[in-house]
Amino acid sequence: MLEMRPDCEHCGTELPAEAPGAFICSLECTFCAECAEDLDDRCPNCQGELMDRPTRAKALHAKHPPAKERRYKP
């Protein structure tokens, strides 16, 4: 199951699990749409392809909570 990380690793933008607009690589590195475009859809950590992250319905958050640990480091 995907971690559904809460923020963009590059700029810190909030990326709620239930909202579209997040991009991930196969290692679940997570970026907002603007940063993914700036990175040419290539993960700077592993060089993997960045793809649209699916959303998780808010009704499932209690049973399958999204991650809370933020990855952005200014």
mmCIF file as gemmi writes it, N, C-alpha and C atoms, coordinates in Angstrom:
data_model
loop_
_atom_site.group_PDB
_atom_site.id
_atom_site.type_symbol
_atom_site.label_atom_id
_atom_site.label_alt_id
_atom_site.label_comp_id
_atom_site.label_asym_id
_atom_site.label_entity_id
_atom_site.label_seq_id
_atom_site.pdbx_PDB_ins_code
_atom_site.Cartn_x
_atom_site.Cartn_y
_atom_site.Cartn_z
_atom_site.occupancy
_atom_site.B_iso_or_equiv
_atom_site.pdbx_formal_charge
_atom_site.auth_seq_id
_atom_site.auth_asym_id
_atom_site.pdbx_PDB_model_num
ATOM 1 N N . MET Axp A 1 ? 0.84 -1.173 0 1 0 ? 1 A 1
ATOM 2 C CA . MET Axp A 1 ? 0 0 0 1 0 ? 1 A 1
ATOM 3 C C . MET Axp A 1 ? 0.892 1.245 0 1 0 ? 1 A 1
ATOM 4 N N . LEU Axp A 2 ? 0.509 2.232 -0.775 1 0 ? 2 A 1
ATOM 5 C CA . LEU Axp A 2 ? 1.276 3.47 -0.851 1 0 ? 2 A 1
ATOM 6 C C . LEU Axp A 2 ? 1.257 4.236 0.468 1 0 ? 2 A 1
ATOM 7 N N . GLU Axp A 3 ? 2.376 4.864 0.81 1 0 ? 3 A 1
ATOM 8 C CA . GLU Axp A 3 ? 2.473 5.686 2.021 1 0 ? 3 A 1
ATOM 9 C C . GLU Axp A 3 ? 1.597 6.924 1.955 1 0 ? 3 A 1
ATOM 10 N N . MET Axp A 4 ? 1.418 7.477 0.762 1 0 ? 4 A 1
ATOM 11 C CA . MET Axp A 4 ? 0.662 8.715 0.58 1 0 ? 4 A 1
ATOM 12 C C . MET Axp A 4 ? 1.305 9.83 1.404 1 0 ? 4 A 1
ATOM 13 N N . ARG Axp A 5 ? 2.555 10.137 1.086 1 0 ? 5 A 1
ATOM 14 C CA . ARG Axp A 5 ? 3.308 11.168 1.797 1 0 ? 5 A 1
ATOM 15 C C . ARG Axp A 5 ? 2.613 12.522 1.68 1 0 ? 5 A 1
ATOM 16 N N . PRO Axp A 6 ? 2.689 13.332 2.745 1 0 ? 6 A 1
ATOM 17 C CA . PRO Axp A 6 ? 1.876 14.547 2.829 1 0 ? 6 A 1
ATOM 18 C C . PRO Axp A 6 ? 2.411 15.801 2.155 1 0 ? 6 A 1
ATOM 19 N N . ASP Axp A 7 ? 3.657 15.744 1.636 1 0 ? 7 A 1
ATOM 20 C CA . ASP Axp A 7 ? 4.226 16.971 1.09 1 0 ? 7 A 1
ATOM 21 C C . ASP Axp A 7 ? 5.193 16.69 -0.053 1 0 ? 7 A 1
ATOM 22 N N . CYS Axp A 8 ? 5.455 17.744 -0.823 1 0 ? 8 A 1
ATOM 23 C CA . CYS Axp A 8 ? 6.429 17.677 -1.909 1 0 ? 8 A 1
ATOM 24 C C . CYS Axp A 8 ? 7.829 17.713 -1.303 1 0 ? 8 A 1
ATOM 25 N N . GLU Axp A 9 ? 8.666 16.77 -1.68 1 0 ? 9 A 1
ATOM 26 C CA . GLU Axp A 9 ? 10.035 16.718 -1.156 1 0 ? 9 A 1
ATOM 27 C C . GLU Axp A 9 ? 10.886 17.887 -1.638 1 0 ? 9 A 1
ATOM 28 N N . HIS Axp A 10 ? 10.493 18.522 -2.715 1 0 ? 10 A 1
ATOM 29 C CA . HIS Axp A 10 ? 11.301 19.575 -3.322 1 0 ? 10 A 1
ATOM 30 C C . HIS Axp A 10 ? 10.939 20.967 -2.793 1 0 ? 10 A 1
ATOM 31 N N . CYS Axp A 11 ? 9.631 21.247 -2.621 1 0 ? 11 A 1
ATOM 32 C CA . CYS Axp A 11 ? 9.22 22.601 -2.208 1 0 ? 11 A 1
ATOM 33 C C . CYS Axp A 11 ? 8.365 22.649 -0.945 1 0 ? 11 A 1
ATOM 34 N N . GLY Axp A 12 ? 7.893 21.504 -0.459 1 0 ? 12 A 1
ATOM 35 C CA . GLY Axp A 12 ? 7.098 21.474 0.763 1 0 ? 12 A 1
ATOM 36 C C . GLY Axp A 12 ? 5.607 21.684 0.577 1 0 ? 12 A 1
ATOM 37 N N . THR Axp A 13 ? 5.133 21.808 -0.654 1 0 ? 13 A 1
ATOM 38 C CA . THR Axp A 13 ? 3.7 21.983 -0.914 1 0 ? 13 A 1
ATOM 39 C C . THR Axp A 13 ? 2.911 20.828 -0.29 1 0 ? 13 A 1
ATOM 40 N N . GLU Axp A 14 ? 1.783 21.159 0.334 1 0 ? 14 A 1
ATOM 41 C CA . GLU Axp A 14 ? 0.9 20.146 0.906 1 0 ? 14 A 1
ATOM 42 C C . GLU Axp A 14 ? 0.308 19.283 -0.212 1 0 ? 14 A 1
ATOM 43 N N . LEU Axp A 15 ? 0.305 17.966 -0.025 1 0 ? 15 A 1
ATOM 44 C CA . LEU Axp A 15 ? -0.259 17.036 -0.998 1 0 ? 15 A 1
ATOM 45 C C . LEU Axp A 15 ? -1.178 16.051 -0.284 1 0 ? 15 A 1
ATOM 46 N N . PRO Axp A 16 ? -2.406 16.477 0.031 1 0 ? 16 A 1
ATOM 47 C CA . PRO Axp A 16 ? -3.346 15.599 0.729 1 0 ? 16 A 1
ATOM 48 C C . PRO Axp A 16 ? -3.595 14.306 -0.058 1 0 ? 16 A 1
ATOM 49 N N . ALA Axp A 17 ? -3.742 13.218 0.658 1 0 ? 17 A 1
ATOM 50 C CA . ALA Axp A 17 ? -3.93 11.901 0.026 1 0 ? 17 A 1
ATOM 51 C C . ALA Axp A 17 ? -5.179 11.845 -0.843 1 0 ? 17 A 1
ATOM 52 N N . GLU Axp A 18 ? -6.207 12.623 -0.488 1 0 ? 18 A 1
ATOM 53 C CA . GLU Axp A 18 ? -7.473 12.564 -1.221 1 0 ? 18 A 1
ATOM 54 C C . GLU Axp A 18 ? -7.491 13.502 -2.428 1 0 ? 18 A 1
ATOM 55 N N . ALA Axp A 19 ? -6.439 14.291 -2.606 1 0 ? 19 A 1
ATOM 56 C CA . ALA Axp A 19 ? -6.412 15.279 -3.689 1 0 ? 19 A 1
ATOM 57 C C . ALA Axp A 19 ? -5.477 14.853 -4.819 1 0 ? 19 A 1
ATOM 58 N N . PRO Axp A 20 ? -5.847 15.164 -6.059 1 0 ? 20 A 1
ATOM 59 C CA . PRO Axp A 20 ? -4.941 14.881 -7.181 1 0 ? 20 A 1
ATOM 60 C C . PRO Axp A 20 ? -3.793 15.885 -7.194 1 0 ? 20 A 1
ATOM 61 N N . GLY Axp A 21 ? -2.8 15.649 -8.023 1 0 ? 21 A 1
ATOM 62 C CA . GLY Axp A 21 ? -1.728 16.613 -8.198 1 0 ? 21 A 1
ATOM 63 C C . GLY Axp A 21 ? -0.383 16.183 -7.654 1 0 ? 21 A 1
ATOM 64 N N . ALA Axp A 22 ? -0.278 14.976 -7.116 1 0 ? 22 A 1
ATOM 65 C CA . ALA Axp A 22 ? 1.002 14.475 -6.61 1 0 ? 22 A 1
ATOM 66 C C . ALA Axp A 22 ? 1.597 13.504 -7.626 1 0 ? 22 A 1
ATOM 67 N N . PHE Axp A 23 ? 2.915 13.478 -7.667 1 0 ? 23 A 1
ATOM 68 C CA . PHE Axp A 23 ? 3.643 12.577 -8.551 1 0 ? 23 A 1
ATOM 69 C C . PHE Axp A 23 ? 4.628 11.774 -7.722 1 0 ? 23 A 1
ATOM 70 N N . ILE Axp A 24 ? 4.773 10.47 -8.031 1 0 ? 24 A 1
ATOM 71 C CA . ILE Axp A 24 ? 5.678 9.596 -7.289 1 0 ? 24 A 1
ATOM 72 C C . ILE Axp A 24 ? 6.525 8.763 -8.241 1 0 ? 24 A 1
ATOM 73 N N . CYS Axp A 25 ? 7.669 8.295 -7.729 1 0 ? 25 A 1
ATOM 74 C CA . CYS Axp A 25 ? 8.493 7.335 -8.463 1 0 ? 25 A 1
ATOM 75 C C . CYS Axp A 25 ? 8.222 5.957 -7.851 1 0 ? 25 A 1
ATOM 76 N N . SER Axp A 26 ? 8.924 4.939 -8.296 1 0 ? 26 A 1
ATOM 77 C CA . SER Axp A 26 ? 8.682 3.582 -7.781 1 0 ? 26 A 1
ATOM 78 C C . SER Axp A 26 ? 9.101 3.428 -6.318 1 0 ? 26 A 1
ATOM 79 N N . LEU Axp A 27 ? 9.921 4.36 -5.807 1 0 ? 27 A 1
ATOM 80 C CA . LEU Axp A 27 ? 10.32 4.324 -4.398 1 0 ? 27 A 1
ATOM 81 C C . LEU Axp A 27 ? 9.445 5.227 -3.533 1 0 ? 27 A 1
ATOM 82 N N . GLU Axp A 28 ? 8.403 5.791 -4.137 1 0 ? 28 A 1
ATOM 83 C CA . GLU Axp A 28 ? 7.43 6.666 -3.487 1 0 ? 28 A 1
ATOM 84 C C . GLU Axp A 28 ? 7.963 8.044 -3.12 1 0 ? 28 A 1
ATOM 85 N N . CYS Axp A 29 ? 9.092 8.451 -3.712 1 0 ? 29 A 1
ATOM 86 C CA . CYS Axp A 29 ? 9.509 9.842 -3.572 1 0 ? 29 A 1
ATOM 87 C C . CYS Axp A 29 ? 8.345 10.657 -4.142 1 0 ? 29 A 1
ATOM 88 N N . THR Axp A 30 ? 7.98 11.736 -3.486 1 0 ? 30 A 1
ATOM 89 C CA . THR Axp A 30 ? 6.746 12.446 -3.811 1 0 ? 30 A 1
ATOM 90 C C . THR Axp A 30 ? 7.001 13.911 -4.121 1 0 ? 30 A 1
ATOM 91 N N . PHE Axp A 31 ? 6.391 14.381 -5.219 1 0 ? 31 A 1
ATOM 92 C CA . PHE Axp A 31 ? 6.579 15.749 -5.679 1 0 ? 31 A 1
ATOM 93 C C . PHE Axp A 31 ? 5.252 16.325 -6.158 1 0 ? 31 A 1
ATOM 94 N N . CYS Axp A 32 ? 5.116 17.653 -6.063 1 0 ? 32 A 1
ATOM 95 C CA . CYS Axp A 32 ? 3.927 18.319 -6.601 1 0 ? 32 A 1
ATOM 96 C C . CYS Axp A 32 ? 4.053 18.378 -8.121 1 0 ? 32 A 1
ATOM 97 N N . ALA Axp A 33 ? 2.96 18.728 -8.797 1 0 ? 33 A 1
ATOM 98 C CA . ALA Axp A 33 ? 2.939 18.773 -10.256 1 0 ? 33 A 1
ATOM 99 C C . ALA Axp A 33 ? 3.954 19.771 -10.802 1 0 ? 33 A 1
ATOM 100 N N . GLU Axp A 34 ? 4.055 20.945 -10.176 1 0 ? 34 A 1
ATOM 101 C CA . GLU Axp A 34 ? 4.985 21.966 -10.662 1 0 ? 34 A 1
ATOM 102 C C . GLU Axp A 34 ? 6.434 21.49 -10.564 1 0 ? 34 A 1
ATOM 103 N N . CYS Axp A 35 ? 6.804 20.884 -9.439 1 0 ? 35 A 1
ATOM 104 C CA . CYS Axp A 35 ? 8.177 20.396 -9.282 1 0 ? 35 A 1
ATOM 105 C C . CYS Axp A 35 ? 8.446 19.214 -10.21 1 0 ? 35 A 1
ATOM 106 N N . ALA Axp A 36 ? 7.463 18.324 -10.369 1 0 ? 36 A 1
ATOM 107 C CA . ALA Axp A 36 ? 7.633 17.191 -11.281 1 0 ? 36 A 1
ATOM 108 C C . ALA Axp A 36 ? 7.916 17.694 -12.695 1 0 ? 36 A 1
ATOM 109 N N . GLU Axp A 37 ? 7.199 18.746 -13.095 1 0 ? 37 A 1
ATOM 110 C CA . GLU Axp A 37 ? 7.435 19.323 -14.423 1 0 ? 37 A 1
ATOM 111 C C . GLU Axp A 37 ? 8.828 19.942 -14.496 1 0 ? 37 A 1
ATOM 112 N N . ASP Axp A 38 ? 9.221 20.685 -13.467 1 0 ? 38 A 1
ATOM 113 C CA . ASP Axp A 38 ? 10.562 21.289 -13.436 1 0 ? 38 A 1
ATOM 114 C C . ASP Axp A 38 ? 11.658 20.222 -13.482 1 0 ? 38 A 1
ATOM 115 N N . LEU Axp A 39 ? 11.37 19.047 -12.905 1 0 ? 39 A 1
ATOM 116 C CA . LEU Axp A 39 ? 12.337 17.94 -12.882 1 0 ? 39 A 1
ATOM 117 C C . LEU Axp A 39 ? 12.245 17.075 -14.134 1 0 ? 39 A 1
ATOM 118 N N . ASP Axp A 40 ? 11.432 17.498 -15.096 1 0 ? 40 A 1
ATOM 119 C CA . ASP Axp A 40 ? 11.231 16.756 -16.351 1 0 ? 40 A 1
ATOM 120 C C . ASP Axp A 40 ? 10.732 15.333 -16.077 1 0 ? 40 A 1
ATOM 121 N N . ASP Axp A 41 ? 9.852 15.198 -15.056 1 0 ? 41 A 1
ATOM 122 C CA . ASP Axp A 41 ? 9.254 13.916 -14.669 1 0 ? 41 A 1
ATOM 123 C C . ASP Axp A 41 ? 10.295 12.84 -14.367 1 0 ? 41 A 1
ATOM 124 N N . ARG Axp A 42 ? 11.428 13.253 -13.781 1 0 ? 42 A 1
ATOM 125 C CA . ARG Axp A 42 ? 12.5 12.341 -13.41 1 0 ? 42 A 1
ATOM 126 C C . ARG Axp A 42 ? 12.84 12.579 -11.954 1 0 ? 42 A 1
ATOM 127 N N . CYS Axp A 43 ? 12.82 11.527 -11.13 1 0 ? 43 A 1
ATOM 128 C CA . CYS Axp A 43 ? 13.109 11.655 -9.697 1 0 ? 43 A 1
ATOM 129 C C . CYS Axp A 43 ? 14.58 12.02 -9.494 1 0 ? 43 A 1
ATOM 130 N N . PRO Axp A 44 ? 14.862 13.099 -8.743 1 0 ? 44 A 1
ATOM 131 C CA . PRO Axp A 44 ? 16.256 13.476 -8.512 1 0 ? 44 A 1
ATOM 132 C C . PRO Axp A 44 ? 16.975 12.538 -7.545 1 0 ? 44 A 1
ATOM 133 N N . ASN Axp A 45 ? 16.213 11.729 -6.807 1 0 ? 45 A 1
ATOM 134 C CA . ASN Axp A 45 ? 16.807 10.814 -5.836 1 0 ? 45 A 1
ATOM 135 C C . ASN Axp A 45 ? 17.273 9.51 -6.474 1 0 ? 45 A 1
ATOM 136 N N . CYS Axp A 46 ? 16.441 8.934 -7.339 1 0 ? 46 A 1
ATOM 137 C CA . CYS Axp A 46 ? 16.742 7.611 -7.906 1 0 ? 46 A 1
ATOM 138 C C . CYS Axp A 46 ? 16.767 7.594 -9.432 1 0 ? 46 A 1
ATOM 139 N N . GLN Axp A 47 ? 16.443 8.726 -10.051 1 0 ? 47 A 1
ATOM 140 C CA . GLN Axp A 47 ? 16.367 8.864 -11.508 1 0 ? 47 A 1
ATOM 141 C C . GLN Axp A 47 ? 15.196 8.091 -12.117 1 0 ? 47 A 1
ATOM 142 N N . GLY Axp A 48 ? 14.286 7.613 -11.278 1 0 ? 48 A 1
ATOM 143 C CA . GLY Axp A 48 ? 13.095 6.92 -11.774 1 0 ? 48 A 1
ATOM 144 C C . GLY Axp A 48 ? 12.086 7.887 -12.363 1 0 ? 48 A 1
ATOM 145 N N . GLU Axp A 49 ? 11.148 7.356 -13.128 1 0 ? 49 A 1
ATOM 146 C CA . GLU Axp A 49 ? 10.11 8.163 -13.759 1 0 ? 49 A 1
ATOM 147 C C . GLU Axp A 49 ? 9.073 8.585 -12.723 1 0 ? 49 A 1
ATOM 148 N N . LEU Axp A 50 ? 8.671 9.844 -12.762 1 0 ? 50 A 1
ATOM 149 C CA . LEU Axp A 50 ? 7.615 10.335 -11.885 1 0 ? 50 A 1
ATOM 150 C C . LEU Axp A 50 ? 6.274 10.156 -12.588 1 0 ? 50 A 1
ATOM 151 N N . MET Axp A 51 ? 5.334 9.544 -11.877 1 0 ? 51 A 1
ATOM 152 C CA . MET Axp A 51 ? 4.008 9.241 -12.408 1 0 ? 51 A 1
ATOM 153 C C . MET Axp A 51 ? 2.947 9.829 -11.489 1 0 ? 51 A 1
ATOM 154 N N . ASP Axp A 52 ? 1.74 10.04 -12.027 1 0 ? 52 A 1
ATOM 155 C CA . ASP Axp A 52 ? 0.617 10.494 -11.203 1 0 ? 52 A 1
ATOM 156 C C . ASP Axp A 52 ? 0.396 9.538 -10.04 1 0 ? 52 A 1
ATOM 157 N N . ARG Axp A 53 ? 0.276 10.106 -8.83 1 0 ? 53 A 1
ATOM 158 C CA . ARG Axp A 53 ? -0.055 9.29 -7.666 1 0 ? 53 A 1
ATOM 159 C C . ARG Axp A 53 ? -1.57 9.154 -7.598 1 0 ? 53 A 1
ATOM 160 N N . PRO Axp A 54 ? -2.085 7.955 -7.383 1 0 ? 54 A 1
ATOM 161 C CA . PRO Axp A 54 ? -3.538 7.836 -7.233 1 0 ? 54 A 1
ATOM 162 C C . PRO Axp A 54 ? -3.989 8.519 -5.943 1 0 ? 54 A 1
ATOM 163 N N . THR Axp A 55 ? -5.266 8.837 -5.868 1 0 ? 55 A 1
ATOM 164 C CA . THR Axp A 55 ? -5.811 9.437 -4.653 1 0 ? 55 A 1
ATOM 165 C C . THR Axp A 55 ? -6.35 8.334 -3.745 1 0 ? 55 A 1
ATOM 166 N N . ARG Axp A 56 ? -6.542 8.664 -2.474 1 0 ? 56 A 1
ATOM 167 C CA . ARG Axp A 56 ? -7.147 7.742 -1.513 1 0 ? 56 A 1
ATOM 168 C C . ARG Axp A 56 ? -8.374 8.431 -0.945 1 0 ? 56 A 1
ATOM 169 N N . ALA Axp A 57 ? -9.521 7.789 -1.071 1 0 ? 57 A 1
ATOM 170 C CA . ALA Axp A 57 ? -10.772 8.37 -0.583 1 0 ? 57 A 1
ATOM 171 C C . ALA Axp A 57 ? -10.669 8.686 0.911 1 0 ? 57 A 1
ATOM 172 N N . LYS Axp A 58 ? -11.153 9.853 1.293 1 0 ? 58 A 1
ATOM 173 C CA . LYS Axp A 58 ? -11.1 10.282 2.69 1 0 ? 58 A 1
ATOM 174 C C . LYS Axp A 58 ? -11.781 9.268 3.619 1 0 ? 58 A 1
ATOM 175 N N . ALA Axp A 59 ? -12.795 8.565 3.119 1 0 ? 59 A 1
ATOM 176 C CA . ALA Axp A 59 ? -13.493 7.557 3.925 1 0 ? 59 A 1
ATOM 177 C C . ALA Axp A 59 ? -12.572 6.404 4.327 1 0 ? 59 A 1
ATOM 178 N N . LEU Axp A 60 ? -11.473 6.217 3.613 1 0 ? 60 A 1
ATOM 179 C CA . LEU Axp A 60 ? -10.532 5.127 3.921 1 0 ? 60 A 1
ATOM 180 C C . LEU Axp A 60 ? -9.387 5.557 4.834 1 0 ? 60 A 1
ATOM 181 N N . HIS Axp A 61 ? -9.308 6.84 5.165 1 0 ? 61 A 1
ATOM 182 C CA . HIS Axp A 61 ? -8.183 7.328 5.97 1 0 ? 61 A 1
ATOM 183 C C . HIS Axp A 61 ? -8.127 6.714 7.359 1 0 ? 61 A 1
ATOM 184 N N . ALA Axp A 62 ? -9.244 6.415 7.969 1 0 ? 62 A 1
ATOM 185 C CA . ALA Axp A 62 ? -9.234 5.819 9.308 1 0 ? 62 A 1
ATOM 186 C C . ALA Axp A 62 ? -8.648 4.41 9.257 1 0 ? 62 A 1
ATOM 187 N N . LYS Axp A 63 ? -9.034 3.636 8.269 1 0 ? 63 A 1
ATOM 188 C CA . LYS Axp A 63 ? -8.553 2.254 8.145 1 0 ? 63 A 1
ATOM 189 C C . LYS Axp A 63 ? -7.149 2.191 7.546 1 0 ? 63 A 1
ATOM 190 N N . HIS Axp A 64 ? -6.865 3.065 6.592 1 0 ? 64 A 1
ATOM 191 C CA . HIS Axp A 64 ? -5.568 3.101 5.903 1 0 ? 64 A 1
ATOM 192 C C . HIS Axp A 64 ? -5.056 4.541 5.906 1 0 ? 64 A 1
ATOM 193 N N . PRO Axp A 65 ? -4.521 5.003 7.048 1 0 ? 65 A 1
ATOM 194 C CA . PRO Axp A 65 ? -4.128 6.408 7.161 1 0 ? 65 A 1
ATOM 195 C C . PRO Axp A 65 ? -2.933 6.774 6.28 1 0 ? 65 A 1
ATOM 196 N N . PRO Axp A 66 ? -2.969 7.975 5.702 1 0 ? 66 A 1
ATOM 197 C CA . PRO Axp A 66 ? -1.818 8.458 4.948 1 0 ? 66 A 1
ATOM 198 C C . PRO Axp A 66 ? -0.655 8.744 5.902 1 0 ? 66 A 1
ATOM 199 N N . ALA Axp A 67 ? 0.554 8.783 5.375 1 0 ? 67 A 1
ATOM 200 C CA . ALA Axp A 67 ? 1.73 9.084 6.192 1 0 ? 67 A 1
ATOM 201 C C . ALA Axp A 67 ? 1.634 10.501 6.758 1 0 ? 67 A 1
ATOM 202 N N . LYS Axp A 68 ? 2.257 10.716 7.907 1 0 ? 68 A 1
ATOM 203 C CA . LYS Axp A 68 ? 2.275 12.036 8.532 1 0 ? 68 A 1
ATOM 204 C C . LYS Axp A 68 ? 3.671 12.651 8.484 1 0 ? 68 A 1
ATOM 205 N N . GLU Axp A 69 ? 4.71 11.824 8.326 1 0 ? 69 A 1
ATOM 206 C CA . GLU Axp A 69 ? 6.082 12.319 8.321 1 0 ? 69 A 1
ATOM 207 C C . GLU Axp A 69 ? 6.35 13.143 7.061 1 0 ? 69 A 1
ATOM 208 N N . ARG Axp A 70 ? 6.769 14.377 7.296 1 0 ? 70 A 1
ATOM 209 C CA . ARG Axp A 70 ? 7.067 15.275 6.18 1 0 ? 70 A 1
ATOM 210 C C . ARG Axp A 70 ? 8.479 14.991 5.675 1 0 ? 70 A 1
ATOM 211 N N . ARG Axp A 71 ? 8.672 15.082 4.358 1 0 ? 71 A 1
ATOM 212 C CA . ARG Axp A 71 ? 9.963 14.781 3.733 1 0 ? 71 A 1
ATOM 213 C C . ARG Axp A 71 ? 10.719 16.017 3.274 1 0 ? 71 A 1
ATOM 214 N N . TYR Axp A 72 ? 10.036 17.161 3.217 1 0 ? 72 A 1
ATOM 215 C CA . TYR Axp A 72 ? 10.679 18.388 2.735 1 0 ? 72 A 1
ATOM 216 C C . TYR Axp A 72 ? 11.718 18.852 3.754 1 0 ? 72 A 1
ATOM 217 N N . LYS Axp A 73 ? 12.916 19.123 3.268 1 0 ? 73 A 1
ATOM 218 C CA . LYS Axp A 73 ? 13.979 19.654 4.115 1 0 ? 73 A 1
ATOM 219 C C . LYS Axp A 73 ? 14.517 20.921 3.45 1 0 ? 73 A 1
ATOM 220 N N . PRO Axp A 74 ? 14.155 22.093 4.01 1 0 ? 74 A 1
ATOM 221 C CA . PRO Axp A 74 ? 14.585 23.368 3.402 1 0 ? 74 A 1
ATOM 222 C C . PRO Axp A 74 ? 16.099 23.54 3.361 1 0 ? 74 A 1
